Coordinates of C-alpha atoms in Angstrom, one line a residue:
X88 CA -53.3 -19.7 -18.0
X89 CA -54.2 -22.6 -20.2
X90 CA -54.4 -20.7 -23.5
X91 CA -51.0 -22.2 -24.6
X92 CA -51.7 -25.8 -23.6
X93 CA -52.2 -28.0 -26.7
X94 CA -55.8 -28.7 -27.6
X95 CA -55.2 -32.4 -27.6
X96 CA -54.1 -32.3 -24.0
X97 CA -57.0 -30.1 -23.0
X98 CA -59.4 -32.5 -24.9
X99 CA -58.2 -35.4 -22.7
X100 CA -58.5 -33.2 -19.5
X101 CA -62.1 -32.3 -20.5
X102 CA -63.0 -35.9 -21.0
X103 CA -61.6 -36.8 -17.6
X104 CA -63.5 -34.0 -15.9
X105 CA -66.7 -34.9 -17.8
X106 CA -66.5 -38.5 -16.9
X107 CA -65.9 -37.5 -13.3
X108 CA -68.9 -35.2 -13.4
X109 CA -71.1 -38.0 -14.9
X110 CA -69.9 -40.3 -12.2
X111 CA -70.9 -37.8 -9.5
X112 CA -74.3 -37.5 -11.2
X113 CA -74.6 -41.3 -11.2
X114 CA -73.8 -41.3 -7.4
X115 CA -76.9 -39.1 -6.9
X116 CA -79.0 -42.1 -7.9
X117 CA -76.9 -44.8 -6.3
X118 CA -74.1 -44.3 -3.8
X119 CA -72.8 -47.3 -1.8
X120 CA -69.5 -45.5 -0.9
X121 CA -69.8 -42.1 0.7
X122 CA -72.4 -43.0 3.4
X123 CA -69.5 -44.7 5.2
X124 CA -67.7 -41.4 5.7
X125 CA -70.8 -39.9 7.4
X126 CA -71.5 -42.9 9.6
X127 CA -71.9 -41.8 13.3
X128 CA -69.4 -44.5 14.3
X129 CA -66.7 -43.4 11.9
X130 CA -65.0 -40.9 14.3
X131 CA -61.9 -40.7 12.1
X132 CA -63.9 -39.0 9.3
X133 CA -64.4 -35.3 9.7
X134 CA -67.8 -35.7 8.0
X135 CA -69.3 -38.2 10.5
X136 CA -72.7 -37.4 11.9
X137 CA -72.8 -36.2 15.5
X138 CA -75.9 -37.7 17.0
X139 CA -75.6 -35.5 20.1
X140 CA -76.0 -32.3 18.1
X141 CA -79.4 -30.8 17.7
X142 CA -79.8 -29.0 14.3
X143 CA -83.0 -27.1 14.5
X144 CA -85.4 -26.0 11.8
X145 CA -87.5 -23.6 13.7
X146 CA -88.2 -25.5 17.0
X147 CA -87.7 -29.0 15.7
X148 CA -84.5 -31.0 15.7
X149 CA -83.7 -32.6 12.4
X150 CA -83.3 -36.4 12.5
X151 CA -79.6 -37.4 12.2
X152 CA -78.3 -40.4 10.3
X153 CA -75.6 -41.3 7.8
X154 CA -76.1 -39.8 4.4
X155 CA -74.6 -39.8 0.9
X156 CA -72.1 -37.0 0.4
X157 CA -72.8 -36.5 -3.4
X158 CA -74.9 -33.3 -2.9
X159 CA -72.4 -31.9 -0.3
X160 CA -69.5 -32.6 -2.7
X161 CA -71.3 -30.8 -5.5
X162 CA -72.7 -27.8 -3.6
X163 CA -70.0 -27.2 -1.0
X164 CA -66.8 -28.3 -2.8
X165 CA -67.1 -28.2 -6.6
X166 CA -69.2 -25.1 -7.1
X167 CA -66.9 -22.9 -4.8
X168 CA -63.9 -24.2 -6.7
X169 CA -65.5 -22.8 -9.9
X170 CA -65.9 -19.3 -8.3
X171 CA -62.3 -19.3 -7.1
X172 CA -61.0 -20.3 -10.5
X173 CA -62.9 -17.5 -12.2
X174 CA -61.4 -14.7 -10.2
X175 CA -57.9 -16.1 -9.7
X176 CA -57.1 -18.2 -12.8
X177 CA -59.5 -16.6 -15.3
X178 CA -62.6 -17.4 -17.3
X179 CA -60.3 -18.7 -20.1
X180 CA -59.1 -21.4 -17.6
X181 CA -62.7 -22.3 -16.7
X182 CA -64.0 -22.3 -20.3
X183 CA -61.2 -24.7 -21.4
X184 CA -62.1 -27.2 -18.7
X185 CA -65.8 -26.7 -18.3
X186 CA -67.6 -30.1 -18.9
X187 CA -70.9 -28.4 -19.7
X188 CA -69.3 -26.3 -22.4
X189 CA -67.5 -29.4 -23.7
X190 CA -70.8 -31.4 -23.9
X191 CA -72.5 -28.5 -25.7
X192 CA -70.0 -29.1 -28.5
X193 CA -71.0 -32.7 -29.0
X194 CA -73.3 -32.0 -32.0
X195 CA -70.5 -30.1 -33.7
X196 CA -68.0 -32.9 -33.1
X197 CA -70.5 -35.4 -34.6
X198 CA -71.3 -33.1 -37.6
X199 CA -75.0 -33.0 -36.9
X200 CA -75.6 -29.3 -36.3
X201 CA -78.6 -27.6 -37.8
X202 CA -78.0 -25.9 -41.1
X203 CA -80.0 -23.5 -43.2
X204 CA -80.0 -22.8 -46.9
X205 CA -78.2 -19.6 -48.0
X206 CA -78.1 -18.2 -51.5
X207 CA -75.0 -16.3 -52.5
X208 CA -76.1 -12.9 -53.9
X209 CA -73.1 -12.6 -56.2
X210 CA -72.9 -16.1 -57.7
X211 CA -76.5 -17.3 -57.1
X212 CA -75.1 -20.5 -55.7
X213 CA -76.9 -22.2 -52.8
X214 CA -75.1 -23.5 -49.8
X215 CA -75.9 -24.8 -46.3
X216 CA -74.3 -23.1 -43.3
X217 CA -74.6 -23.4 -39.6
X218 CA -77.0 -21.1 -37.8
X219 CA -75.7 -18.4 -35.5
X220 CA -77.6 -16.0 -33.2
X221 CA -77.4 -12.4 -34.5
X222 CA -76.3 -9.8 -32.1
X223 CA -78.9 -7.6 -33.5
X224 CA -81.7 -10.0 -32.6
X225 CA -83.8 -9.7 -29.5
X226 CA -81.9 -12.5 -27.8
X227 CA -78.5 -11.0 -29.0
X228 CA -79.4 -7.7 -27.3
X229 CA -81.1 -9.0 -24.2
X230 CA -79.4 -12.3 -23.4
X231 CA -78.1 -11.0 -20.1
X232 CA -81.7 -10.5 -18.8
X233 CA -82.5 -14.1 -20.0
X234 CA -79.3 -15.6 -18.3
X235 CA -79.8 -13.7 -15.1
X236 CA -83.4 -14.8 -15.0
X237 CA -82.4 -18.4 -15.5
X238 CA -79.8 -17.9 -12.7
X239 CA -82.4 -16.6 -10.3
X240 CA -84.8 -19.3 -11.2
X241 CA -82.2 -22.0 -10.8
X242 CA -81.2 -20.9 -7.3
X243 CA -84.9 -20.8 -6.4
X244 CA -85.4 -24.3 -7.6
X245 CA -82.2 -25.3 -5.8
X246 CA -83.6 -24.2 -2.4
X247 CA -87.0 -25.6 -3.1
X248 CA -86.3 -28.9 -4.8
X249 CA -82.7 -30.0 -5.5
X250 CA -80.5 -29.0 -2.6
X251 CA -80.9 -32.2 -0.7
X252 CA -83.1 -34.4 -2.9
X253 CA -80.5 -36.4 -4.7
X254 CA -82.9 -37.7 -7.3
X255 CA -84.1 -34.2 -8.2
X256 CA -80.6 -32.9 -8.3
X257 CA -79.5 -35.7 -10.7
X258 CA -82.5 -35.0 -13.0
X259 CA -81.8 -31.2 -12.8
X260 CA -78.1 -31.7 -13.9
X261 CA -79.0 -34.2 -16.6
X262 CA -81.7 -31.8 -17.9
X263 CA -79.1 -29.0 -18.0
X264 CA -76.7 -31.2 -20.0
X265 CA -79.5 -32.0 -22.5
X266 CA -80.4 -28.3 -22.8
X267 CA -76.7 -27.4 -23.5
X268 CA -76.5 -30.1 -26.2
X269 CA -79.8 -29.0 -27.8
X270 CA -78.5 -25.4 -28.1
X271 CA -75.2 -26.8 -29.5
X272 CA -77.3 -28.6 -32.2
X273 CA -79.5 -25.5 -33.0
X274 CA -76.8 -22.9 -33.0
X275 CA -73.1 -22.8 -33.9
X276 CA -70.1 -21.8 -31.8
X277 CA -70.4 -21.4 -28.1
X278 CA -74.0 -20.1 -28.3
X279 CA -74.9 -22.0 -25.1
X280 CA -72.1 -20.3 -23.2
X281 CA -72.7 -16.8 -24.7
X282 CA -76.4 -16.6 -24.7
X283 CA -78.0 -19.2 -22.5
X284 CA -75.8 -20.6 -19.7
X285 CA -76.9 -19.2 -16.3
X286 CA -73.3 -19.3 -15.1
X287 CA -72.1 -16.9 -17.9
X288 CA -73.2 -13.8 -15.9
X289 CA -71.3 -15.2 -12.9
X290 CA -68.2 -15.5 -15.1
X291 CA -68.7 -12.0 -16.3
X292 CA -68.9 -10.6 -12.7
X293 CA -65.8 -12.4 -11.3
X294 CA -63.5 -12.1 -14.3
X295 CA -64.0 -8.3 -14.7
X296 CA -61.6 -6.7 -17.2
X297 CA -59.0 -9.4 -16.3
X298 CA -58.5 -12.1 -13.7
X299 CA -55.6 -12.3 -11.3
X300 CA -53.5 -14.7 -13.4
X301 CA -55.4 -14.7 -16.7
X302 CA -53.6 -14.0 -20.0
X303 CA -53.9 -10.6 -21.7
X304 CA -54.5 -11.2 -25.4
X305 CA -53.9 -7.6 -26.5
X306 CA -50.3 -7.7 -25.1
X307 CA -49.3 -10.6 -27.3
X308 CA -48.4 -10.6 -31.0
X309 CA -51.3 -11.3 -33.4
X310 CA -52.3 -14.9 -33.2
X311 CA -54.9 -17.0 -34.9
X312 CA -55.9 -18.6 -31.6
X313 CA -56.2 -16.7 -28.3
X314 CA -57.3 -17.4 -24.7
X315 CA -60.2 -19.9 -24.8
X316 CA -61.5 -19.3 -28.3
X317 CA -63.0 -22.3 -30.2
X318 CA -60.2 -24.4 -31.8
X319 CA -59.7 -27.7 -33.4
X320 CA -56.8 -29.8 -34.6
X321 CA -56.3 -30.3 -38.4
X322 CA -56.1 -34.1 -39.0
X323 CA -53.7 -33.7 -41.9
X324 CA -51.2 -31.1 -40.5
X325 CA -51.8 -32.0 -36.9
X326 CA -51.8 -28.3 -36.1
X327 CA -54.3 -26.3 -34.1
X328 CA -56.6 -24.0 -36.1
X329 CA -59.4 -21.6 -35.2
X330 CA -62.9 -23.0 -35.2
X331 CA -64.5 -19.6 -34.6
X332 CA -67.8 -19.0 -36.4
X333 CA -68.2 -15.4 -35.2
X334 CA -71.2 -16.1 -32.9
X335 CA -70.2 -12.9 -31.0
X336 CA -68.1 -10.0 -32.0
X337 CA -66.7 -8.9 -28.6
X338 CA -66.2 -12.4 -27.6
X339 CA -65.1 -13.2 -24.0
X340 CA -63.2 -16.2 -25.3
X341 CA -61.0 -14.2 -27.7
X342 CA -60.2 -11.1 -25.7
X343 CA -61.8 -10.9 -22.2
X344 CA -60.9 -7.3 -21.5
X345 CA -62.1 -6.1 -24.9
X346 CA -65.4 -7.8 -24.1
X347 CA -65.6 -6.1 -20.7
X348 CA -65.1 -2.6 -22.0
X349 CA -67.3 -3.1 -25.1
X350 CA -70.2 -4.5 -23.2
X351 CA -70.0 -2.2 -20.2
X352 CA -73.3 -0.6 -21.1
X353 CA -75.0 -3.6 -22.7
X354 CA -78.7 -4.0 -21.7
X355 CA -78.8 -5.9 -18.4
X356 CA -75.1 -5.4 -17.5
X357 CA -75.8 -3.4 -14.4
X358 CA -78.5 -5.8 -13.3
X359 CA -76.1 -8.7 -13.5
X360 CA -73.3 -6.9 -11.7
X361 CA -75.3 -5.3 -8.9
X362 CA -78.0 -7.9 -8.7
X363 CA -75.6 -10.7 -8.4
X364 CA -74.3 -9.4 -5.0
X365 CA -78.0 -9.3 -3.9
X366 CA -78.5 -12.9 -5.0
X367 CA -75.4 -14.1 -3.0
X368 CA -76.6 -12.4 0.1
X369 CA -80.2 -13.5 -0.4
X370 CA -79.4 -17.1 -1.1
X371 CA -77.4 -17.6 2.1
X372 CA -79.6 -15.3 4.2
X373 CA -82.7 -17.4 3.3
X374 CA -81.4 -20.4 5.2
X375 CA -81.5 -18.3 8.4
X376 CA -84.8 -16.8 7.5
X377 CA -86.3 -20.2 7.0
X378 CA -84.8 -22.2 9.9
X379 CA -84.4 -19.3 12.4
X380 CA -80.7 -20.1 13.0
X381 CA -77.4 -20.4 11.2
X382 CA -76.6 -24.0 12.3
X383 CA -79.0 -25.3 9.6
X384 CA -76.7 -23.9 6.9
X385 CA -73.2 -24.2 8.4
X386 CA -73.6 -27.8 9.4
X387 CA -74.6 -28.7 5.8
X388 CA -77.9 -30.3 7.1
X389 CA -79.6 -28.7 4.0
X390 CA -77.7 -31.1 1.7
X391 CA -79.4 -34.2 3.2
X392 CA -82.6 -33.0 4.7
X393 CA -85.5 -35.5 4.4
X394 CA -88.7 -34.6 2.5
X395 CA -87.3 -31.4 1.0
X396 CA -89.7 -31.5 -1.9
X397 CA -92.7 -32.1 0.4
X398 CA -91.8 -28.8 2.3
X399 CA -92.2 -26.5 -0.7
X400 CA -95.4 -25.1 0.7
X401 CA -94.1 -25.1 4.3
X402 CA -93.9 -21.8 6.3
X403 CA -91.3 -19.7 4.5
X404 CA -90.1 -17.3 7.2
X405 CA -89.3 -17.9 10.9
X406 CA -87.9 -14.9 12.6
X407 CA -87.1 -14.7 16.3
X408 CA -89.5 -17.5 17.3
X409 CA -92.3 -16.1 15.1
X410 CA -93.6 -17.9 12.0
X411 CA -94.7 -15.8 9.1
X412 CA -97.4 -17.7 7.1
X413 CA -95.9 -17.2 3.6
X414 CA -95.3 -20.4 1.6
X415 CA -91.7 -21.3 1.2
X416 CA -92.1 -21.3 -2.6
X417 CA -93.1 -17.6 -2.5
X418 CA -90.8 -16.6 0.4
X419 CA -87.7 -17.6 -1.5
X420 CA -88.4 -15.4 -4.5
X421 CA -89.5 -12.5 -2.2
X422 CA -86.1 -12.7 -0.5
X423 CA -84.4 -12.7 -3.9
X424 CA -86.4 -9.8 -5.2
X425 CA -85.9 -7.6 -2.2
X426 CA -82.1 -8.1 -2.0
X427 CA -81.6 -7.7 -5.7
X428 CA -83.5 -4.4 -5.6
X429 CA -81.4 -3.2 -2.6
X430 CA -78.0 -4.0 -4.1
X431 CA -79.0 -2.7 -7.5
X432 CA -80.0 0.6 -5.9
X433 CA -76.8 0.7 -3.9
X434 CA -74.8 0.1 -7.1
X435 CA -76.5 3.0 -8.9
X436 CA -75.9 5.3 -5.8
X437 CA -72.2 4.2 -5.7
X438 CA -71.8 5.1 -9.4
X439 CA -73.1 8.6 -8.8
X440 CA -70.8 8.9 -5.7
X441 CA -67.8 7.8 -7.8
X442 CA -68.6 10.5 -10.4
X443 CA -67.9 13.1 -7.7
X444 CA -64.5 11.8 -6.8
X445 CA -61.7 14.0 -8.0
X446 CA -58.7 12.5 -9.9
X447 CA -55.1 13.4 -9.1
X448 CA -55.4 16.2 -11.7
X449 CA -58.5 17.6 -10.1
X450 CA -60.9 16.4 -12.8
X451 CA -64.0 14.5 -12.1
X452 CA -64.1 10.8 -13.0
X453 CA -65.9 9.9 -16.3
X454 CA -69.2 8.1 -16.3
X455 CA -67.6 5.0 -17.7
X456 CA -64.8 4.9 -15.1
X457 CA -67.2 5.5 -12.3
X458 CA -69.2 2.5 -13.5
X459 CA -66.0 0.4 -13.6
X460 CA -65.1 1.4 -10.0
X461 CA -68.6 0.5 -8.8
X462 CA -68.4 -2.8 -10.7
X463 CA -65.0 -3.6 -9.2
X464 CA -66.2 -2.9 -5.6
X465 CA -69.3 -5.1 -6.1
X466 CA -67.2 -7.9 -7.6
X467 CA -64.9 -8.1 -4.6
X468 CA -67.8 -7.7 -2.2
X469 CA -69.5 -10.7 -3.9
X470 CA -66.3 -12.8 -3.8
X471 CA -65.7 -12.2 -0.1
X472 CA -69.3 -12.6 0.8
X473 CA -69.5 -15.9 -1.2
X474 CA -66.5 -17.4 0.6
X475 CA -67.8 -16.3 4.0
X476 CA -70.6 -18.8 3.4
X477 CA -70.0 -20.9 0.3
X478 CA -68.0 -24.1 1.0
X479 CA -68.3 -23.5 4.8
X480 CA -70.2 -26.7 5.4
X481 CA -67.1 -28.5 4.3
X482 CA -64.4 -26.0 5.4
X483 CA -65.6 -25.7 8.9
X484 CA -64.8 -29.4 9.5
X485 CA -61.1 -28.6 9.0
X486 CA -58.6 -28.1 11.9
X487 CA -58.2 -24.5 13.0
X488 CA -54.9 -23.6 11.2
X489 CA -55.8 -25.0 7.7
X490 CA -59.1 -23.1 8.0
X491 CA -57.3 -19.8 8.9
X492 CA -54.9 -20.4 6.0
X493 CA -57.7 -20.7 3.6
X494 CA -59.4 -17.6 5.0
X495 CA -56.1 -15.7 4.5
X496 CA -55.8 -17.0 1.0
X497 CA -59.2 -15.7 0.1
X498 CA -58.4 -12.2 1.6
X499 CA -55.0 -12.2 -0.2
X500 CA -56.2 -13.1 -3.7
X501 CA -59.2 -10.8 -3.4
X502 CA -57.0 -7.9 -2.3
X503 CA -54.5 -8.4 -5.1
X504 CA -57.3 -8.6 -7.7
X505 CA -58.8 -5.4 -6.3
X506 CA -55.5 -3.6 -6.4
X507 CA -54.9 -4.6 -10.1
X508 CA -58.4 -3.9 -11.2
X509 CA -59.5 -0.7 -9.4
X510 CA -57.0 1.5 -11.2
X511 CA -57.6 0.0 -14.7
X512 CA -59.1 2.2 -17.4
X513 CA -60.3 1.7 -20.9
X514 CA -57.7 4.2 -22.2
X515 CA -54.9 2.0 -20.7
X516 CA -56.3 -1.0 -22.5
X517 CA -56.6 0.8 -25.8
X518 CA -53.1 2.3 -25.5
X519 CA -51.6 -1.1 -24.7
X520 CA -53.6 -2.6 -27.6
X521 CA -52.4 -0.1 -30.1
X522 CA -48.8 -0.1 -28.8
X523 CA -48.1 -3.4 -30.7
X524 CA -49.1 -1.8 -34.0
X525 CA -47.2 1.4 -33.3
X526 CA -44.1 -0.5 -32.5
X527 CA -44.2 -2.1 -36.0
X528 CA -44.5 1.3 -37.6
X529 CA -41.8 3.0 -35.4
X530 CA -39.3 0.3 -36.3
X531 CA -39.7 1.4 -40.0
X532 CA -38.7 5.0 -39.3
X533 CA -35.2 6.5 -38.9
X534 CA -35.5 7.4 -35.2
X535 CA -32.6 8.8 -33.2
X536 CA -31.5 5.9 -31.1
X537 CA -30.2 8.2 -28.4
X538 CA -33.9 8.9 -27.5
X539 CA -34.2 5.2 -26.5
X540 CA -31.4 5.4 -23.9
X541 CA -29.9 2.1 -25.1
X542 CA -33.1 0.2 -25.3
X543 CA -34.9 -1.3 -28.3
X544 CA -38.4 -0.2 -29.3
X545 CA -39.7 -3.6 -28.2
X546 CA -38.6 -2.8 -24.6
X547 CA -40.6 0.4 -24.4
X548 CA -43.8 0.5 -22.3
X549 CA -47.0 1.6 -24.0
X550 CA -46.8 5.0 -22.4
X551 CA -43.2 5.4 -23.7
X552 CA -44.3 4.4 -27.2
X553 CA -46.9 7.2 -27.2
X554 CA -44.3 9.6 -26.0
X555 CA -42.1 8.6 -28.9
X556 CA -44.9 9.0 -31.3
X557 CA -44.8 12.7 -30.6
X558 CA -41.4 12.7 -32.4
X559 CA -43.2 12.0 -35.6
X560 CA -44.8 15.5 -35.5
X561 CA -41.5 16.7 -36.9
X562 CA -41.6 14.5 -40.0
X563 CA -43.6 15.1 -43.2
X564 CA -47.3 14.9 -43.4
X565 CA -47.0 12.0 -45.9
X566 CA -45.0 9.9 -43.5
X567 CA -47.4 10.6 -40.6
X568 CA -50.4 9.7 -42.7
X569 CA -48.7 6.5 -44.0
X570 CA -47.9 5.6 -40.4
X571 CA -51.4 6.2 -39.3
X572 CA -52.8 4.2 -42.2
X573 CA -50.6 1.2 -41.5
X574 CA -51.6 1.3 -37.8
X575 CA -55.3 1.3 -38.7
X576 CA -54.8 -1.5 -41.2
X577 CA -53.0 -3.6 -38.6
X578 CA -55.7 -3.0 -36.1
X579 CA -58.4 -4.1 -38.6
X580 CA -56.3 -7.1 -39.7
X581 CA -56.1 -8.2 -36.0
X582 CA -59.8 -7.6 -35.6
X583 CA -59.1 -5.3 -32.7
X584 CA -61.7 -2.8 -34.0
X585 CA -64.3 -2.6 -36.7
X586 CA -64.3 0.0 -39.5
X587 CA -66.6 2.3 -37.6
X588 CA -65.1 1.6 -34.2
X589 CA -61.7 2.6 -35.4
X590 CA -62.7 6.3 -35.5
X591 CA -63.1 6.6 -31.7
X592 CA -60.4 4.0 -30.9
X593 CA -57.7 6.0 -32.8
X594 CA -58.8 9.5 -31.7
X595 CA -55.8 10.1 -29.5
X596 CA -53.4 8.8 -32.1
X597 CA -54.8 11.2 -34.6
X598 CA -54.2 14.0 -32.2
X599 CA -50.6 13.0 -31.7
X600 CA -49.9 12.6 -35.4
X601 CA -52.0 15.7 -36.4
X602 CA -54.3 13.6 -38.6
X603 CA -57.7 15.0 -39.5
X604 CA -61.0 13.2 -39.2
X605 CA -61.4 13.5 -43.0
X606 CA -58.0 11.8 -43.5
X607 CA -59.1 8.9 -41.2
X608 CA -62.2 8.2 -43.2
X609 CA -60.2 8.5 -46.5
X610 CA -57.9 5.8 -45.0
X611 CA -60.9 3.5 -44.3
X612 CA -62.2 4.1 -47.8
X613 CA -58.8 3.2 -49.2
X614 CA -58.7 0.0 -47.2
X615 CA -62.2 -1.0 -48.3
X616 CA -61.1 -0.4 -51.9
X617 CA -57.7 -2.2 -51.9
X618 CA -58.2 -4.8 -49.1
X619 CA -61.9 -5.5 -48.8
X620 CA -61.2 -9.0 -47.3
X621 CA -59.8 -7.3 -44.1
X622 CA -63.1 -5.5 -43.5
X623 CA -65.0 -8.7 -44.2
X624 CA -62.9 -10.7 -41.7
X625 CA -63.8 -8.2 -38.9
X626 CA -67.4 -9.2 -39.5
X627 CA -69.1 -5.9 -38.4
X628 CA -72.9 -5.7 -38.5
X629 CA -74.1 -4.8 -42.0
X630 CA -75.7 -1.6 -40.8
X631 CA -72.4 -0.6 -39.1
X632 CA -70.3 -1.2 -42.2
X633 CA -72.8 0.7 -44.3
X634 CA -72.7 3.7 -41.9
X635 CA -68.9 3.7 -41.9
X636 CA -68.7 3.6 -45.7
X637 CA -71.3 6.4 -46.1
X638 CA -69.6 8.6 -43.6
X639 CA -66.2 8.0 -45.2
X640 CA -67.5 9.0 -48.6
X641 CA -69.3 12.1 -47.2
X642 CA -66.3 13.4 -45.3
X643 CA -63.7 12.5 -47.8
X644 CA -65.3 14.4 -50.6
X645 CA -65.0 17.9 -49.2
X646 CA -61.4 17.2 -48.1
X647 CA -60.1 20.2 -50.1
X648 CA -62.1 22.5 -47.9
X649 CA -60.3 21.1 -44.8
X650 CA -57.0 21.9 -46.4
X651 CA -57.8 25.5 -47.2

């Protein structure tokens, strides 16, 4: 929703949010204000402490007194807002306001990023360029495992050390900021967001192929700046320009839906999607397993419990008046591991079940679509589970009707997102993506306007565009091949696909236009010969480009045999 807001405006917004966050962190060390809202005598405040209430941890009532609300504001207000924003307003909204992402770019803004020496193979000149993480490196391939591991570790540390210990929480948040800035110094672009941030898997889960109100980049005309991609303002022209360094090919900040379908089978993707639901359940369930009741969680007593750090080796499980002598430090991670294993197994079973579901044409669902259905169901289950517990220590203090209104809002936005996402397919995305390029080519052809029923080509839906393409079967082979070549060139110019990826991406179009595979590779070879800069701009991996070129030459050579 914020992709069209000027960068200067968003820069000011990020500064305000960052200063607000730093002020909240400062209040973790010194807070003379919010304890007044929790004072037992302040009956006008919904957060006042009820001295008559016994909040038990096992069989002991916790001591009640006024407390600082800093931890409660962070855990039970700000964090749930972030989850709501991701599913409803989109990851692009979050990335453009995220203070941590903003602070990770401080080294770039100061011009002090690490650089390495690179020798140009053609000219022999030496230059210094910023360092990026290769997608072919171990981290580039396995970063989801790393990020999910950091996420699990972070939630474990939260329960053990930083939930209610304000000093520990302040140090934890400051250390996270330092880590983000260090990564911003070591690597270019949004490397912190893409490869290290523990919240990135959460963004991936809740955004899915598209959020409820997020923009769809592939439906818009080609633009240099899209969604939440890196951008800057030229000091001379005062115009926005891309600051992308290509730290990731299928970038979530450039085209979220393309990233979703491209990385559907990336190592660790299923663990993130199915394991996250397990983490949501395990995190909130552990409060019950530890205290033996739900009052401990829903009252928010865990945000101001005394001596949390000293209780790390306390008894970890207390079930039905029976203590299980496992240290809390171990019990937390046992709970996490068990629930992750259960939900991961359920996710794999659900995928297999979806494969057996028939479509309206009687065919079975593809493996990819079955995975998408399972991912969608797990996302909405995570969303509704989170808001059944997350933010409740704050929300439950509201009057009845506002609380019911919030509950209805969560059900409504979740249902709308589920309805839009459940039926989404990769072929729909690709067809919509290619429709823009096809429109450009169809406008060049002498098409009988009576076929359009009084509408222009720009008013046609992607499905109608593909229906109209079939009309081209009656024109000459040369016109069809030229149309196909122009579409492929336009897709490469927009960096929608790479040279090798265009083969599968344009398969259906070749069938409609009766273009052979050999002619496709001849087209790629011609583009590489006459417009090499377009292939370079797409920045495919070297191995991928080499393979595409080799195959193109191999198939293009015996083209006479195909025509016989």
